[in-house]
PDB file of C-alpha atoms in Angstrom:
ATOM      1  CA  UNK A 776      -4.557  15.797 -17.250  1.00 80.00           C
ATOM      2  CA  UNK A 777      -1.222  14.698 -15.931  1.00 89.00           C
ATOM      3  CA  UNK A 778       1.116  13.109 -17.924  1.00 94.00           C
ATOM      4  CA  UNK A 779       4.232  11.017 -16.310  1.00 96.00           C
ATOM      5  CA  UNK A 780       7.011   9.059 -17.707  1.00 98.00           C
ATOM      6  CA  UNK A 781       7.624   5.536 -16.648  1.00 98.00           C
ATOM      7  CA  UNK A 782      10.696   3.429 -16.979  1.00 98.00           C
ATOM      8  CA  UNK A 783      10.221  -0.482 -15.797  1.00 98.00           C
ATOM      9  CA  UNK A 784      13.740  -2.144 -15.207  1.00 98.00           C
ATOM     10  CA  UNK A 785      14.795  -5.566 -14.987  1.00 94.00           C
ATOM     11  CA  UNK A 786      12.472  -8.823 -15.519  1.00 94.00           C
ATOM     12  CA  UNK A 787       9.405  -6.393 -14.995  1.00 97.00           C
ATOM     13  CA  UNK A 788       9.642  -5.728 -18.721  1.00 98.00           C
ATOM     14  CA  UNK A 789       8.435  -9.193 -19.380  1.00 96.00           C
ATOM     15  CA  UNK A 790       5.032  -7.918 -18.212  1.00 98.00           C
ATOM     16  CA  UNK A 791       4.826  -4.865 -20.758  1.00 98.00           C
ATOM     17  CA  UNK A 792       3.432  -4.816 -24.095  1.00 97.00           C
ATOM     18  CA  UNK A 793       6.441  -5.232 -26.078  1.00 97.00           C
ATOM     19  CA  UNK A 794       6.682  -1.650 -27.745  1.00 97.00           C
ATOM     20  CA  UNK A 795       6.810  -0.544 -24.206  1.00 98.00           C
ATOM     21  CA  UNK A 796      10.044  -2.803 -23.104  1.00 98.00           C
ATOM     22  CA  UNK A 797      13.234  -1.343 -21.982  1.00 97.00           C
ATOM     23  CA  UNK A 798      12.562   2.127 -22.649  1.00 98.00           C
ATOM     24  CA  UNK A 799      11.012   5.337 -20.754  1.00 98.00           C
ATOM     25  CA  UNK A 800       7.317   6.315 -22.203  1.00 98.00           C
ATOM     26  CA  UNK A 801       4.703   8.437 -21.116  1.00 97.00           C
ATOM     27  CA  UNK A 802       1.289   7.946 -20.003  1.00 95.00           C
ATOM     28  CA  UNK A 803      -1.758   9.975 -18.786  1.00 93.00           C
ATOM     29  CA  UNK A 804      -2.542  10.096 -15.091  1.00 89.00           C
ATOM     30  CA  UNK A 805      -6.303  10.369 -14.939  1.00 80.00           C
ATOM     31  CA  UNK A 806      -8.084  11.627 -11.778  1.00 72.00           C
ATOM     32  CA  UNK A 807      -6.800  10.577  -8.304  1.00 81.00           C
ATOM     33  CA  UNK A 808      -4.931   7.395  -9.584  1.00 84.00           C
ATOM     34  CA  UNK A 809      -2.111   5.897  -7.454  1.00 92.00           C
ATOM     35  CA  UNK A 810       1.012   4.687  -8.639  1.00 95.00           C
ATOM     36  CA  UNK A 811      -0.056   1.388  -7.689  1.00 95.00           C
ATOM     37  CA  UNK A 812      -3.293   1.596 -10.102  1.00 95.00           C
ATOM     38  CA  UNK A 813      -1.171   2.891 -13.081  1.00 96.00           C
ATOM     39  CA  UNK A 814       1.693   0.228 -12.589  1.00 97.00           C
ATOM     40  CA  UNK A 815      -0.902  -2.312 -12.600  1.00 97.00           C
ATOM     41  CA  UNK A 816      -2.882  -1.009 -15.619  1.00 96.00           C
ATOM     42  CA  UNK A 817       0.319  -1.277 -17.622  1.00 97.00           C
ATOM     43  CA  UNK A 818       0.602  -5.284 -16.445  1.00 97.00           C
ATOM     44  CA  UNK A 819       2.556  -5.320 -13.646  1.00 98.00           C
ATOM     45  CA  UNK A 820       1.440  -6.843 -10.142  1.00 98.00           C
ATOM     46  CA  UNK A 821       2.148  -5.113  -7.166  1.00 96.00           C
ATOM     47  CA  UNK A 822       3.946  -7.762  -5.865  1.00 95.00           C
ATOM     48  CA  UNK A 823       6.483  -7.765  -8.380  1.00 96.00           C
ATOM     49  CA  UNK A 824       7.920  -4.521  -7.595  1.00 96.00           C
ATOM     50  CA  UNK A 825      10.701  -3.821  -5.241  1.00 92.00           C
ATOM     51  CA  UNK A 826      11.217  -0.611  -5.461  1.00 94.00           C
ATOM     52  CA  UNK A 827       9.650   2.722  -6.698  1.00 96.00           C
ATOM     53  CA  UNK A 828      11.386   6.125  -7.397  1.00 97.00           C
ATOM     54  CA  UNK A 829       9.222   9.389  -8.417  1.00 97.00           C
ATOM     55  CA  UNK A 830      11.888  11.962  -9.595  1.00 97.00           C
ATOM     56  CA  UNK A 831      14.631   9.968  -7.969  1.00 96.00           C
ATOM     57  CA  UNK A 832      13.284   9.577  -4.444  1.00 97.00           C
ATOM     58  CA  UNK A 833      11.792   6.334  -2.777  1.00 96.00           C
ATOM     59  CA  UNK A 834       7.809   6.797  -3.137  1.00 96.00           C
ATOM     60  CA  UNK A 835       5.174   4.550  -2.126  1.00 95.00           C
ATOM     61  CA  UNK A 836       2.444   2.933  -3.911  1.00 95.00           C
ATOM     62  CA  UNK A 837      -0.129   5.400  -2.668  1.00 94.00           C
ATOM     63  CA  UNK A 838       1.502   8.297  -4.180  1.00 94.00           C
ATOM     64  CA  UNK A 839      -0.197  10.459  -6.664  1.00 93.00           C
ATOM     65  CA  UNK A 840       1.700  11.828  -9.311  1.00 93.00           C
ATOM     66  CA  UNK A 841       1.902  15.197 -10.882  1.00 92.00           C
ATOM     67  CA  UNK A 842       2.630  16.535 -14.339  1.00 93.00           C
ATOM     68  CA  UNK A 843       6.167  15.681 -15.463  1.00 95.00           C
ATOM     69  CA  UNK A 844       6.848  13.292 -12.978  1.00 95.00           C
ATOM     70  CA  UNK A 845       9.152  10.533 -13.964  1.00 98.00           C
ATOM     71  CA  UNK A 846       8.685   7.031 -12.360  1.00 98.00           C
ATOM     72  CA  UNK A 847      11.420   4.123 -12.143  1.00 98.00           C
ATOM     73  CA  UNK A 848       9.768   0.755 -11.190  1.00 98.00           C
ATOM     74  CA  UNK A 849      12.186  -1.843 -10.025  1.00 96.00           C
ATOM     75  CA  UNK A 850      11.701  -5.470  -9.345  1.00 94.00           C
ATOM     76  CA  UNK A 851      11.713  -7.372  -6.135  1.00 84.00           C
ATOM     77  CA  UNK A 852      15.111  -7.925  -4.962  1.00 68.00           C
ATOM     78  CA  UNK A 853      16.066  -7.170  -1.151  1.00 46.00           C
ATOM     79  CA  UNK A 854      13.834  -7.911   1.975  1.00 52.00           C
ATOM     80  CA  UNK A 855      11.937  -4.396   1.382  1.00 53.00           C
ATOM     81  CA  UNK A 856       8.554  -4.267  -0.400  1.00 57.00           C
ATOM     82  CA  UNK A 857       7.582  -0.961  -2.552  1.00 59.00           C
ATOM     83  CA  UNK A 858       4.901  -0.236   0.274  1.00 59.00           C
ATOM     84  CA  UNK A 859       8.063   0.162   2.780  1.00 53.00           C
ATOM     85  CA  UNK A 860       7.245  -2.529   5.014  1.00 52.00           C
ATOM     86  CA  UNK A 861       9.918  -4.974   6.219  1.00 54.00           C
ATOM     87  CA  UNK A 862       9.874  -8.326   4.627  1.00 61.00           C
ATOM     88  CA  UNK A 863      10.004 -11.306   7.113  1.00 64.00           C
ATOM     89  CA  UNK A 864      12.637 -13.416   7.257  1.00 68.00           C
ATOM     90  CA  UNK A 865      12.514 -16.146   4.766  1.00 67.00           C
ATOM     91  CA  UNK A 866      12.195 -18.913   7.519  1.00 63.00           C
ATOM     92  CA  UNK A 867       8.959 -17.752   8.516  1.00 75.00           C
ATOM     93  CA  UNK A 868       7.370 -17.593   5.146  1.00 85.00           C
ATOM     94  CA  UNK A 869       4.472 -19.735   4.359  1.00 94.00           C
ATOM     95  CA  UNK A 870       3.080 -19.635   1.096  1.00 97.00           C
ATOM     96  CA  UNK A 871      -0.123 -20.773  -0.995  1.00 98.00           C
ATOM     97  CA  UNK A 872       0.164 -22.175  -4.598  1.00 98.00           C
ATOM     98  CA  UNK A 873      -2.558 -21.932  -7.029  1.00 96.00           C
ATOM     99  CA  UNK A 874      -4.122 -24.950  -8.934  1.00 94.00           C
ATOM    100  CA  UNK A 875      -1.409 -24.975 -11.780  1.00 95.00           C
ATOM    101  CA  UNK A 876       1.754 -25.466  -9.472  1.00 98.00           C
ATOM    102  CA  UNK A 877       0.761 -28.613  -7.779  1.00 96.00           C
ATOM    103  CA  UNK A 878       4.488 -29.769  -8.159  1.00 95.00           C
ATOM    104  CA  UNK A 879       5.834 -26.802  -7.012  1.00 97.00           C
ATOM    105  CA  UNK A 880       3.950 -27.062  -3.779  1.00 97.00           C
ATOM    106  CA  UNK A 881       5.044 -30.561  -3.212  1.00 93.00           C
ATOM    107  CA  UNK A 882       8.836 -29.563  -3.696  1.00 93.00           C
ATOM    108  CA  UNK A 883       8.333 -26.853  -1.509  1.00 95.00           C
ATOM    109  CA  UNK A 884       7.040 -29.132   1.542  1.00 94.00           C
ATOM    110  CA  UNK A 885      10.002 -31.441   0.660  1.00 91.00           C
ATOM    111  CA  UNK A 886      12.122 -28.592   1.010  1.00 92.00           C
ATOM    112  CA  UNK A 887      10.257 -27.787   4.512  1.00 93.00           C
ATOM    113  CA  UNK A 888       8.359 -24.658   3.459  1.00 95.00           C
ATOM    114  CA  UNK A 889       4.968 -24.796   4.583  1.00 96.00           C
ATOM    115  CA  UNK A 890       3.042 -24.418   1.593  1.00 98.00           C
ATOM    116  CA  UNK A 891      -1.043 -24.468   1.014  1.00 97.00           C
ATOM    117  CA  UNK A 892      -2.111 -26.110  -1.927  1.00 97.00           C
ATOM    118  CA  UNK A 893      -5.346 -27.717  -3.432  1.00 95.00           C
ATOM    119  CA  UNK A 894      -6.206 -27.742  -7.093  1.00 93.00           C
ATOM    120  CA  UNK A 895      -9.570 -26.786  -6.301  1.00 94.00           C
ATOM    121  CA  UNK A 896      -8.826 -23.546  -4.540  1.00 95.00           C
ATOM    122  CA  UNK A 897     -10.587 -20.390  -5.813  1.00 96.00           C
ATOM    123  CA  UNK A 898      -8.915 -17.151  -6.491  1.00 97.00           C
ATOM    124  CA  UNK A 899     -11.212 -15.660  -3.811  1.00 97.00           C
ATOM    125  CA  UNK A 900     -10.047 -18.726  -1.425  1.00 97.00           C
ATOM    126  CA  UNK A 901      -6.284 -18.446  -2.413  1.00 98.00           C
ATOM    127  CA  UNK A 902      -6.735 -14.363  -1.599  1.00 98.00           C
ATOM    128  CA  UNK A 903      -8.139 -15.189   1.867  1.00 97.00           C
ATOM    129  CA  UNK A 904      -5.536 -17.056   2.765  1.00 96.00           C
ATOM    130  CA  UNK A 905      -2.809 -14.702   2.063  1.00 96.00           C
ATOM    131  CA  UNK A 906      -5.129 -11.983   3.884  1.00 96.00           C
ATOM    132  CA  UNK A 907      -5.683 -13.975   7.061  1.00 95.00           C
ATOM    133  CA  UNK A 908      -2.933 -16.128   7.348  1.00 94.00           C
ATOM    134  CA  UNK A 909      -0.052 -13.546   5.727  1.00 93.00           C
ATOM    135  CA  UNK A 910       1.000 -16.468   3.397  1.00 95.00           C
ATOM    136  CA  UNK A 911       3.039 -15.610   0.108  1.00 95.00           C
ATOM    137  CA  UNK A 912       0.811 -16.366  -3.133  1.00 97.00           C
ATOM    138  CA  UNK A 913       2.640 -18.684  -5.679  1.00 98.00           C
ATOM    139  CA  UNK A 914       1.177 -18.347  -9.108  1.00 98.00           C
ATOM    140  CA  UNK A 915       1.193 -17.577 -12.955  1.00 96.00           C
ATOM    141  CA  UNK A 916      -2.080 -15.292 -12.788  1.00 97.00           C
ATOM    142  CA  UNK A 917      -1.118 -12.034 -12.734  1.00 96.00           C
ATOM    143  CA  UNK A 918      -4.733 -10.652 -12.013  1.00 97.00           C
ATOM    144  CA  UNK A 919      -4.669 -12.709  -8.811  1.00 98.00           C
ATOM    145  CA  UNK A 920      -1.501 -11.036  -7.378  1.00 97.00           C
ATOM    146  CA  UNK A 921      -3.037  -7.500  -8.424  1.00 97.00           C
ATOM    147  CA  UNK A 922      -5.702  -8.013  -5.508  1.00 96.00           C
ATOM    148  CA  UNK A 923      -5.358  -5.630  -2.681  1.00 93.00           C
ATOM    149  CA  UNK A 924      -5.942  -8.878  -0.438  1.00 96.00           C
ATOM    150  CA  UNK A 925      -2.385  -9.913  -1.631  1.00 96.00           C
ATOM    151  CA  UNK A 926       0.354  -8.227   0.275  1.00 93.00           C
ATOM    152  CA  UNK A 927       3.268 -10.547  -1.019  1.00 93.00           C
ATOM    153  CA  UNK A 928       3.227 -12.979  -3.765  1.00 94.00           C
ATOM    154  CA  UNK A 929       5.344 -14.049  -6.574  1.00 95.00           C
ATOM    155  CA  UNK A 930       4.489 -14.456 -10.247  1.00 97.00           C
ATOM    156  CA  UNK A 931       6.441 -17.745 -11.319  1.00 97.00           C
ATOM    157  CA  UNK A 932       7.799 -17.684 -14.772  1.00 96.00           C
ATOM    158  CA  UNK A 933       8.933 -21.032 -15.242  1.00 96.00           C
ATOM    159  CA  UNK A 934       7.055 -23.860 -16.144  1.00 96.00           C
ATOM    160  CA  UNK A 935       8.749 -27.123 -14.830  1.00 96.00           C
ATOM    161  CA  UNK A 936       8.757 -27.616 -11.023  1.00 94.00           C
ATOM    162  CA  UNK A 937      12.058 -28.308 -10.721  1.00 92.00           C
ATOM    163  CA  UNK A 938      13.082 -24.819 -12.639  1.00 95.00           C
ATOM    164  CA  UNK A 939      10.066 -23.135 -10.443  1.00 96.00           C
ATOM    165  CA  UNK A 940      11.712 -24.181  -7.056  1.00 94.00           C
ATOM    166  CA  UNK A 941      15.008 -23.020  -8.359  1.00 93.00           C
ATOM    167  CA  UNK A 942      13.186 -19.526  -9.535  1.00 94.00           C
ATOM    168  CA  UNK A 943      11.832 -19.201  -5.865  1.00 93.00           C
ATOM    169  CA  UNK A 944      15.277 -20.231  -4.113  1.00 92.00           C
ATOM    170  CA  UNK A 945      16.933 -17.331  -6.545  1.00 91.00           C
ATOM    171  CA  UNK A 946      14.321 -14.771  -5.744  1.00 90.00           C
ATOM    172  CA  UNK A 947      13.873 -14.925  -2.006  1.00 89.00           C
ATOM    173  CA  UNK A 948      16.758 -16.608  -0.870  1.00 88.00           C
ATOM    174  CA  UNK A 949      15.516 -19.766   0.443  1.00 91.00           C
ATOM    175  CA  UNK A 950      18.678 -21.865   0.301  1.00 89.00           C
ATOM    176  CA  UNK A 951      19.968 -21.017   4.147  1.00 89.00           C
ATOM    177  CA  UNK A 952      16.234 -21.769   5.199  1.00 90.00           C
ATOM    178  CA  UNK A 953      15.856 -25.455   4.200  1.00 89.00           C
ATOM    179  CA  UNK A 954      14.495 -27.840   6.674  1.00 89.00           C
ATOM    180  CA  UNK A 955      13.885 -30.989   4.651  1.00 86.00           C
ATOM    181  CA  UNK A 956      11.515 -33.766   5.382  1.00 85.00           C
ATOM    182  CA  UNK A 957       9.704 -32.338   8.018  1.00 90.00           C
ATOM    183  CA  UNK A 958       6.488 -31.842   6.121  1.00 94.00           C
ATOM    184  CA  UNK A 959       3.880 -34.078   4.427  1.00 94.00           C
ATOM    185  CA  UNK A 960       3.852 -34.042   0.742  1.00 90.00           C
ATOM    186  CA  UNK A 961       0.419 -34.940   0.940  1.00 91.00           C
ATOM    187  CA  UNK A 962      -1.079 -32.502   3.367  1.00 94.00           C
ATOM    188  CA  UNK A 963       1.702 -30.394   4.540  1.00 96.00           C
ATOM    189  CA  UNK A 964       1.094 -31.298   7.902  1.00 96.00           C
ATOM    190  CA  UNK A 965       4.271 -31.981  10.617  1.00 95.00           C
ATOM    191  CA  UNK A 966       6.237 -35.621  10.182  1.00 94.00           C
ATOM    192  CA  UNK A 967       7.070 -37.518  12.911  1.00 94.00           C
ATOM    193  CA  UNK A 968       9.534 -40.532  12.741  1.00 92.00           C
ATOM    194  CA  UNK A 969       8.535 -44.198  12.710  1.00 89.00           C
ATOM    195  CA  UNK A 970      10.083 -47.060  13.535  1.00 86.00           C
ATOM    196  CA  UNK A 971      10.597 -49.663  11.032  1.00 82.00           C
ATOM    197  CA  UNK A 972       8.712 -52.220  13.490  1.00 84.00           C
ATOM    198  CA  UNK A 973       5.739 -49.722  13.629  1.00 85.00           C
ATOM    199  CA  UNK A 974       5.933 -48.806   9.881  1.00 85.00           C
ATOM    200  CA  UNK A 975       5.713 -52.700   9.159  1.00 83.00           C
ATOM    201  CA  UNK A 976       1.983 -53.026   9.102  1.00 84.00           C
ATOM    202  CA  UNK A 977       1.290 -49.628   7.149  1.00 89.00           C
ATOM    203  CA  UNK A 978       3.763 -50.323   4.359  1.00 86.00           C
ATOM    204  CA  UNK A 979       3.668 -52.546   1.048  1.00 84.00           C
ATOM    205  CA  UNK A 980       5.397 -55.825   1.352  1.00 80.00           C
ATOM    206  CA  UNK A 981       8.974 -55.930   1.193  1.00 81.00           C
ATOM    207  CA  UNK A 982       9.060 -52.219   1.635  1.00 84.00           C
ATOM    208  CA  UNK A 983      10.140 -52.581   5.562  1.00 77.00           C
ATOM    209  CA  UNK A 984      12.879 -55.089   4.536  1.00 78.00           C
ATOM    210  CA  UNK A 985      14.679 -52.618   1.756  1.00 84.00           C
ATOM    211  CA  UNK A 986      14.453 -49.542   4.065  1.00 82.00           C
ATOM    212  CA  UNK A 987      14.965 -48.580   7.567  1.00 80.00           C
ATOM    213  CA  UNK A 988      14.110 -44.848   8.069  1.00 86.00           C
ATOM    214  CA  UNK A 989      10.244 -43.862   8.095  1.00 89.00           C
ATOM    215  CA  UNK A 990       8.328 -40.964   8.866  1.00 91.00           C
ATOM    216  CA  UNK A 991       4.364 -40.556   9.087  1.00 93.00           C
ATOM    217  CA  UNK A 992       1.772 -37.920   8.927  1.00 93.00           C
ATOM    218  CA  UNK A 993      -0.657 -37.942  11.717  1.00 92.00           C
ATOM    219  CA  UNK A 994      -3.388 -36.024   9.825  1.00 94.00           C
ATOM    220  CA  UNK A 995      -3.580 -37.975   6.402  1.00 93.00           C
ATOM    221  CA  UNK A 996      -2.054 -41.278   8.046  1.00 92.00           C
ATOM    222  CA  UNK A 997       0.322 -41.440   5.354  1.00 91.00           C
ATOM    223  CA  UNK A 998       3.607 -43.183   5.831  1.00 91.00           C
ATOM    224  CA  UNK A 999       6.893 -42.052   3.863  1.00 88.00           C
ATOM    225  CA  UNK A1000       9.954 -43.632   3.233  1.00 84.00           C
ATOM    226  CA  UNK A1001      13.223 -43.114   0.916  1.00 81.00           C
ATOM    227  CA  UNK A1002      12.007 -45.073  -2.374  1.00 79.00           C
ATOM    228  CA  UNK A1003      13.121 -43.927  -5.465  1.00 80.00           C
ATOM    229  CA  UNK A1004      10.306 -41.041  -5.984  1.00 77.00           C
ATOM    230  CA  UNK A1005      11.265 -39.655  -2.777  1.00 78.00           C
ATOM    231  CA  UNK A1006      15.507 -39.702  -3.623  1.00 81.00           C
ATOM    232  CA  UNK A1007      14.300 -38.159  -7.216  1.00 83.00           C
ATOM    233  CA  UNK A1008      12.438 -35.269  -5.381  1.00 78.00           C
ATOM    234  CA  UNK A1009      15.490 -35.102  -2.657  1.00 79.00           C
ATOM    235  CA  UNK A1010      18.148 -34.602  -5.599  1.00 85.00           C
ATOM    236  CA  UNK A1011      16.138 -31.724  -6.945  1.00 81.00           C
ATOM    237  CA  UNK A1012      16.011 -30.104  -3.315  1.00 79.00           C
ATOM    238  CA  UNK A1013      19.580 -30.459  -2.606  1.00 82.00           C
ATOM    239  CA  UNK A1014      20.789 -29.227  -5.658  1.00 85.00           C
ATOM    240  CA  UNK A1015      18.883 -25.925  -4.304  1.00 82.00           C
ATOM    241  CA  UNK A1016      21.672 -25.591  -1.346  1.00 82.00           C
ATOM    242  CA  UNK A1017      23.969 -23.934  -3.571  1.00 76.00           C
ATOM    243  CA  UNK A1018      21.491 -21.394  -5.155  1.00 76.00           C
ATOM    244  CA  UNK A1019      22.459 -17.861  -4.611  1.00 70.00           C
ATOM    245  CA  UNK A1020      19.939 -15.078  -4.137  1.00 76.00           C
ATOM    246  CA  UNK A1021      19.772 -12.185  -6.807  1.00 73.00           C
ATOM    247  CA  UNK A1022      21.797  -9.408  -6.178  1.00 57.00           C
TER     248      UNK A1022
END
């Protein structure tokens, strides 16, 4: 049986058993196992890998290893996936968030990024949306990211929505592509401006007097205005404009 040496770099070490972190280690490579299978068996989802090298040369996930090979695995950074496919421009990205990331989904929508979310989605449904709609899966479930149907995804390390948003903006370089206040926070549909006169019958008493700018969603019929909740969320999103991507 062939034996290869693995070395994981950067934040990928967080997925490994503690005894394997930040060092090279040997692993048996049984049968016809691909690099993808071996990397994921060690706990690292393929979506988190930006570059693979075998014996110092770029390699793809379907590479089969020979005895004595050295595998270096690097985290996702640039617009290139480890399978060699070019990443689409961030402005064209669409996301699907799992049931535990509702707060992040709302902030992404506020920033103008198409984000599908329902806290009743099963893993199968999320994987289906990723495969059929080309959505980037956002989750804290590494097993979901290992599914073959999930071509692109992000394991979200942070626990609080604002920190999660910053993590994604840093990793994916989203700041230049923000288009705030164009999507419904509830259902992800496009918003359109609504005059104060038309909003008067659809908002609580007094709101029409205090606010002049309104937006409406034709899908869920919700009307939005720049109240205190909106302003708090806007503060979080505006802070993302200065976030620089990972080098």
